[in-house]
Coordinates of C-alpha atoms in Angstrom, one line a residue:
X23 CA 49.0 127.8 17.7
X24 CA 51.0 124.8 16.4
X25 CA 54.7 125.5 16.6
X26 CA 55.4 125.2 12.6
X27 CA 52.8 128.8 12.9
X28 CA 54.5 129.8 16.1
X29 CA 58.0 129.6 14.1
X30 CA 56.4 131.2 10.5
X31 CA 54.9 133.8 12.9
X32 CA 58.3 135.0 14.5
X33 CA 60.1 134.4 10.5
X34 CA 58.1 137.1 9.7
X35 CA 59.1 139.2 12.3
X36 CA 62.5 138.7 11.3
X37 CA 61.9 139.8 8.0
X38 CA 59.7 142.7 8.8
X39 CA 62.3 144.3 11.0
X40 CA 66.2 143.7 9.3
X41 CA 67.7 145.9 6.9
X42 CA 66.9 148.1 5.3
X43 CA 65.0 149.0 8.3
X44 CA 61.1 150.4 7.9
X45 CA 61.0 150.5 11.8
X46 CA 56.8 149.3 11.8
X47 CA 55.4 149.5 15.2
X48 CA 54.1 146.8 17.2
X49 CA 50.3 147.3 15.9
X50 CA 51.4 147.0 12.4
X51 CA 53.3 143.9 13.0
X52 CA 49.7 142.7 14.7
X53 CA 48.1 144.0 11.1
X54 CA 50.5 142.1 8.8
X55 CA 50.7 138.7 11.1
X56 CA 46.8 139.4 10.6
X57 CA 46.8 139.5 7.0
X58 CA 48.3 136.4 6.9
X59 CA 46.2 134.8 9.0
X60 CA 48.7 133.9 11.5
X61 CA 48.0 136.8 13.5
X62 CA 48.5 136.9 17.2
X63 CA 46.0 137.2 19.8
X64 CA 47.2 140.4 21.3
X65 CA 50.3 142.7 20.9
X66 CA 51.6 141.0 24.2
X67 CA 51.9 137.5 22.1
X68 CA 54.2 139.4 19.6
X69 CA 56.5 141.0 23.0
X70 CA 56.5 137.0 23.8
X71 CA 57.8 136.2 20.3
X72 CA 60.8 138.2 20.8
X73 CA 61.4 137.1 23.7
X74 CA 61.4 133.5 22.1
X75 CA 63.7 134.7 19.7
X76 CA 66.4 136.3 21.9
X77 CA 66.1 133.8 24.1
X78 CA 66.2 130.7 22.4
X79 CA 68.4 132.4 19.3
X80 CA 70.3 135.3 20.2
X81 CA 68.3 137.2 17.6
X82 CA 67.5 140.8 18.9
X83 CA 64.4 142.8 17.9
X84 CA 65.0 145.8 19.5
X85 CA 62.7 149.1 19.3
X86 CA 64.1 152.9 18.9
X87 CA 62.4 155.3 20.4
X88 CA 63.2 157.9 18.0
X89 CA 61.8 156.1 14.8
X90 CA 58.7 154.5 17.2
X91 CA 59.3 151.6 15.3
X92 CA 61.7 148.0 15.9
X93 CA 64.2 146.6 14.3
X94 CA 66.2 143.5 14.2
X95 CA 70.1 144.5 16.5
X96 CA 72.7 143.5 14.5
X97 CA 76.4 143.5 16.6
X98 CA 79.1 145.1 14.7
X99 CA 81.2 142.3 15.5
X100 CA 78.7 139.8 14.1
X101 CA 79.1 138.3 10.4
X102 CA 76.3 139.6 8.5
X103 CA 76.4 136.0 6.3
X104 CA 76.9 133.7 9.6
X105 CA 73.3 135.4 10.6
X106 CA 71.6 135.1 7.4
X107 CA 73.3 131.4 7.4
X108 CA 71.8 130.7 10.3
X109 CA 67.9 132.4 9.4
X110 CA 68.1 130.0 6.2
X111 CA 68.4 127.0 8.5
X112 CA 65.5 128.4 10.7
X113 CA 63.7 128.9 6.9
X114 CA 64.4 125.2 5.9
X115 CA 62.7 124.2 9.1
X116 CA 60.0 125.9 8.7
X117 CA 59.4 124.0 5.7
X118 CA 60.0 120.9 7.1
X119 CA 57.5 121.9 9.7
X120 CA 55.3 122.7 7.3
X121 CA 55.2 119.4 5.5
X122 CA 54.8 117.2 9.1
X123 CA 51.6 119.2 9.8
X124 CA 50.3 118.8 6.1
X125 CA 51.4 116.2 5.2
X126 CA 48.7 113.5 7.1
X127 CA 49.0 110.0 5.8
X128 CA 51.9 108.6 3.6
X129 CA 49.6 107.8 0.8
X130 CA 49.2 112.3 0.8
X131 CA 53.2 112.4 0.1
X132 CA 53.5 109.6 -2.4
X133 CA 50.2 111.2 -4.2
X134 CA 51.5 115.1 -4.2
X135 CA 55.2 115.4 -3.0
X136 CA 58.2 114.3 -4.9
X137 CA 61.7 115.1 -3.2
X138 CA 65.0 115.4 -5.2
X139 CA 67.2 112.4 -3.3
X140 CA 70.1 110.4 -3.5
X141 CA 69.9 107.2 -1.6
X142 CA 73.3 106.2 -3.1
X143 CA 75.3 109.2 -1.1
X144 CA 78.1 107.3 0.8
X145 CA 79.7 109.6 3.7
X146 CA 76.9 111.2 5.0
X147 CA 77.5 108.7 8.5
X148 CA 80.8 110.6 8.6
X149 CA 78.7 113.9 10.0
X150 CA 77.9 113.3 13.6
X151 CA 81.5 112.6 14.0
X152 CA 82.7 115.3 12.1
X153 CA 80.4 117.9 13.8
X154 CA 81.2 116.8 17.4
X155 CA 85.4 117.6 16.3
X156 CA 83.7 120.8 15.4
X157 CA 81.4 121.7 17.9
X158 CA 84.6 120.1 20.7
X159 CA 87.3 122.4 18.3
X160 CA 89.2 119.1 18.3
X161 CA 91.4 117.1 15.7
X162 CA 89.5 114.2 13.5
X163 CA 91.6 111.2 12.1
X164 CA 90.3 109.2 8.8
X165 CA 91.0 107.3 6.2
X166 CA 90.9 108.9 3.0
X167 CA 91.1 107.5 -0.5
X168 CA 91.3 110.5 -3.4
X169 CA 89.9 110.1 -6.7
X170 CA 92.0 111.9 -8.5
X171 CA 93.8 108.9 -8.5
X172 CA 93.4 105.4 -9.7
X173 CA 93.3 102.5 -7.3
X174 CA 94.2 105.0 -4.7
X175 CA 94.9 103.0 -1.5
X176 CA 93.4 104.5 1.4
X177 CA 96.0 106.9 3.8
X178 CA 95.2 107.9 7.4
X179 CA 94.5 112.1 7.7
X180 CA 94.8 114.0 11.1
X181 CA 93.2 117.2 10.6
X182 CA 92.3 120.1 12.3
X183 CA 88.9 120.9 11.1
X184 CA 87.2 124.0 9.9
X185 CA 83.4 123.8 8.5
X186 CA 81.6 121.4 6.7
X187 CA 79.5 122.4 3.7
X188 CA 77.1 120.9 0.8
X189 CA 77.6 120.9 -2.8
X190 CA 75.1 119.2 -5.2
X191 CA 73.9 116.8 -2.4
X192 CA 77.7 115.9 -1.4
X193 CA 79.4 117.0 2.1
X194 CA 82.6 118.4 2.4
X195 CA 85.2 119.1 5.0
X196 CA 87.8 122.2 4.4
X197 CA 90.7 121.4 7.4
X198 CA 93.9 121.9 7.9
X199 CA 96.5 118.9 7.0
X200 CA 98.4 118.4 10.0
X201 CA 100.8 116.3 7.9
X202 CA 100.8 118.4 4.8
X203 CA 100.6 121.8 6.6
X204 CA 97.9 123.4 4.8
X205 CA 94.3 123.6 3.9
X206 CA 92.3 121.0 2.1
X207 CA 89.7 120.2 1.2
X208 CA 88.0 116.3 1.9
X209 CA 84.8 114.6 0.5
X210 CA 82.8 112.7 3.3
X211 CA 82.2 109.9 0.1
X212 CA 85.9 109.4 0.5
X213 CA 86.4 109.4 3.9
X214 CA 86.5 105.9 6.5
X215 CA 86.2 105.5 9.6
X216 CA 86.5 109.4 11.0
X217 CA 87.4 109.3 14.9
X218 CA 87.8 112.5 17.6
X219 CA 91.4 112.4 18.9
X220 CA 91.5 114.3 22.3
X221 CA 94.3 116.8 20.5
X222 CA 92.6 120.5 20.8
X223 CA 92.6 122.5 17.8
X224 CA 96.1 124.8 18.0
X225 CA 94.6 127.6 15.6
X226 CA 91.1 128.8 14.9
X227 CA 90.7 129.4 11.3
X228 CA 87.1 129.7 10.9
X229 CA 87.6 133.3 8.8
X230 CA 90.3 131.8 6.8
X231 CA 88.0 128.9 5.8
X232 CA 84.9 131.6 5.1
X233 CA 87.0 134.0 3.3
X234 CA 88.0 130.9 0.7
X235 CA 84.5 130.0 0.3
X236 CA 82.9 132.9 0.0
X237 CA 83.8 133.8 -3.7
X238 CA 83.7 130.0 -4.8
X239 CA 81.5 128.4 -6.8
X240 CA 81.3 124.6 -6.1
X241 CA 84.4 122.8 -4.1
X242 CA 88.0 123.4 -5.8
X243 CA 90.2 126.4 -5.0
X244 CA 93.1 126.3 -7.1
X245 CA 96.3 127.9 -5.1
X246 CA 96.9 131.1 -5.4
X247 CA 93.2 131.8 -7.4
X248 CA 91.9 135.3 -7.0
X249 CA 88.5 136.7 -7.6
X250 CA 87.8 137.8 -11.1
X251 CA 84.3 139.5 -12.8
X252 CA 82.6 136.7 -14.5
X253 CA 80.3 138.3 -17.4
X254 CA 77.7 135.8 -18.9
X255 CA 75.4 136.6 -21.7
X256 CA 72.2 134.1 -21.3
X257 CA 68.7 134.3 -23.6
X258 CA 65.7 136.0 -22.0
X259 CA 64.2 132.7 -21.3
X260 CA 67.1 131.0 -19.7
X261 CA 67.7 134.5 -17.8
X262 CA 64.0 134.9 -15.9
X263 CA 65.8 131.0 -14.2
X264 CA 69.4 132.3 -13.6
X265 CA 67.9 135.4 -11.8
X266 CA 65.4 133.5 -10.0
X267 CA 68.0 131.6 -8.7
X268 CA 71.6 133.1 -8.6
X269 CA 74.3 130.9 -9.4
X270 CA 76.2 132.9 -6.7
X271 CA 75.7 135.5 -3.6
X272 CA 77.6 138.3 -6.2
X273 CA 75.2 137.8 -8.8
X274 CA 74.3 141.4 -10.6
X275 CA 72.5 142.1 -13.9
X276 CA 74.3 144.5 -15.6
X277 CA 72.3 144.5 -19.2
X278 CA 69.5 143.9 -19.7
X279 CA 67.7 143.9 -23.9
X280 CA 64.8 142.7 -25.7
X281 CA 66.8 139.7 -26.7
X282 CA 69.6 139.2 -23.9
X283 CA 70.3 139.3 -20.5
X284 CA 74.3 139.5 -19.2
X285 CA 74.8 139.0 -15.7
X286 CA 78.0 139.1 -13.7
X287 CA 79.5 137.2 -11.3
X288 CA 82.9 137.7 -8.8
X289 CA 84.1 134.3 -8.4
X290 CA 87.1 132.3 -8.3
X291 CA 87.7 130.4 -11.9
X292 CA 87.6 127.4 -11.2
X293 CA 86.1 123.1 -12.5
X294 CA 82.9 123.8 -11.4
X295 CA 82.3 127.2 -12.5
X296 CA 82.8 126.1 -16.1
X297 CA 80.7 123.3 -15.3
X298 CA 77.9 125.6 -14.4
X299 CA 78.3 127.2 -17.8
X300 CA 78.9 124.3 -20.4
X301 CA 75.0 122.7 -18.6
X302 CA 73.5 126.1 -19.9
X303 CA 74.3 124.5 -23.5
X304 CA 73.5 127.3 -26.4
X305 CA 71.4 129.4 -24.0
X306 CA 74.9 131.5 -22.7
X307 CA 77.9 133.1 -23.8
X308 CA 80.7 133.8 -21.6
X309 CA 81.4 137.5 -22.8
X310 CA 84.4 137.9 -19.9
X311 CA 87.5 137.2 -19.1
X312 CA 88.7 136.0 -22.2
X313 CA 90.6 133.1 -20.7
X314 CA 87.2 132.0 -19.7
X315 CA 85.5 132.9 -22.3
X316 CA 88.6 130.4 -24.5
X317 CA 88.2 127.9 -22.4
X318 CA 84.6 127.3 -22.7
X319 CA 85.1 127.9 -26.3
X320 CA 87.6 125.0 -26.2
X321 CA 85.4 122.5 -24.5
X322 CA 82.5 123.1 -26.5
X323 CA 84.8 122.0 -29.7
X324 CA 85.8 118.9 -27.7
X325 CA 82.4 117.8 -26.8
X326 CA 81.6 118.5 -30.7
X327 CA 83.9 116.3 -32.1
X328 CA 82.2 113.6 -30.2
X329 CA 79.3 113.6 -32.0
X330 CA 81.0 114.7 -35.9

């Protein structure tokens, strides 16, 4: 088998055996793969696929003899999202994967495939550097230029870095300001000339930086900002898209009506949240917290008196 099938084939493994568990046995594994077409040629080649996968990824499908069944071994001490994280990468390259073996002449992806792109993007040369400080645990040193600012004039950063992340096809960097002595937060578009100094990282914060970004929609974190439930009211219509695609990991519907949907979020109030909201137009209502919900209410007018 091609290795875009070979990698589909042990996906499907994964997803067959995690939680919550249904602990199927080896032969139906073999029937599934089958009715996918992708099966195997003997329940052997599926032994060889885990293998593959706890060799080549740590990932653990482990059988219990008291169910008869397997089932993918999560540690305790392991971060439930760093996994998933990491199977969503596996995911997106199995899509890529995908679309090298289909796709067989150029003229097939300019005919049939459009991709959403941005050939404008400035910082994205900043990531090999930026990774290798990571990957090393060591301090970076840039130049960095805020927009918050007008005619900002570039200052040099020393950082000690903390994880990189993508919002709306822009990278980020959350570190910690050696200078300033405290988290922030730095867009790659704003960045020059990035450079590994041989200074080791003095503190590993990698939970801190998680822990911020987990309830966060977007990139800002104002200082002291706590989670608070997020109630949003959308049209049916508008709904079927939301819940389709969550606009965050806490996502829950709590209503649902012939007319109306209201889902709520736990999120940090914050630019882009209400940014998320205002490009929903008419189809939502914010129904909670009232701050929020005033807010909006504000911006709405502003935008109004525009066109008046």
């Amino acid at each position: 088998m091609t290795p875009s099938l070979n990698l589909h084939r042990r996906l499907c493994l994964i997803r067959w055996t995690k939680k919550p568990y249904t602990y199927p046995t080896k032969k139906e594994l073999s029937e599934r793969l089958n009715d996918l077409g992708i099966g195997a040629n003997s329940l052997r080649t599926i032994e060889r696929d885990m293998e593959k996968l706890r060799d080549e990824y740590s990932i653990d499908i482990r059988h219990d003899n008291v169910k008869n069944g397997y089932y993918l071994y999560v540690p305790s001490d392991e971060d439930v999202e760093d996994f998933n994280q990491f199977v969503s990468l596996l995911e997106r390259r199995e899509r890529l994967d995908f679309l090298q073996s289909a796709v067989t002449s150029i003229r097939d992806a300019g005919n049939y495939l459009q991709f959403e792109r941005n050939e404008q993007f400035i910082g994205a040369g900043c990531l090999p550097v930026l990774w290798e400080a990571l990957r090393c645990q060591k301090v970076v040193q840039f130049e960095y230029a805020s927009y918050a600012a007008e005619h900002s004039i570039p200052t040099i950063r020393k950082v000690e870095p903390g994880i990189l992340f993508e919002y709306r096809n822009r990278w980020y960097l959350d570190a910690w300001d050696i200078e300033k002595g405290g988290i922030r937060t730095f867009g790659l578009d704003r960045m020059g000339n990035p450079m590994v100094v041989g200074q080791t990282i003095s503190t590993k914060r990698t939970a801190v930086y998680k822990a911020l970004r987990k309830q966060v929609i977007g990139v800002t974190i104002p200082t002291g900002a706590m989670a608070e439930q997020v109630v949003l009211r959308f049209n049916k219509l508008e709904a079927k898209y939301v819940q389709s695609l969550p606009l965050h990991s806490s996502q829950r519907t709590v209503q649902e009506t012939n007319s109306h949907v209201d889902i709520a979020l736990l999120v940090v109030l914050n630019h882009e949240l209400e940014r998320e909201i205002l490009a929903f137009g008419e189809a939502v209502e914010v129904l909670e917290p009232a701050y929020l919900r005033e807010t909006i209410t504000r911006r709405v007018s502003q935008v109004g008196n525009f066109y008046s």
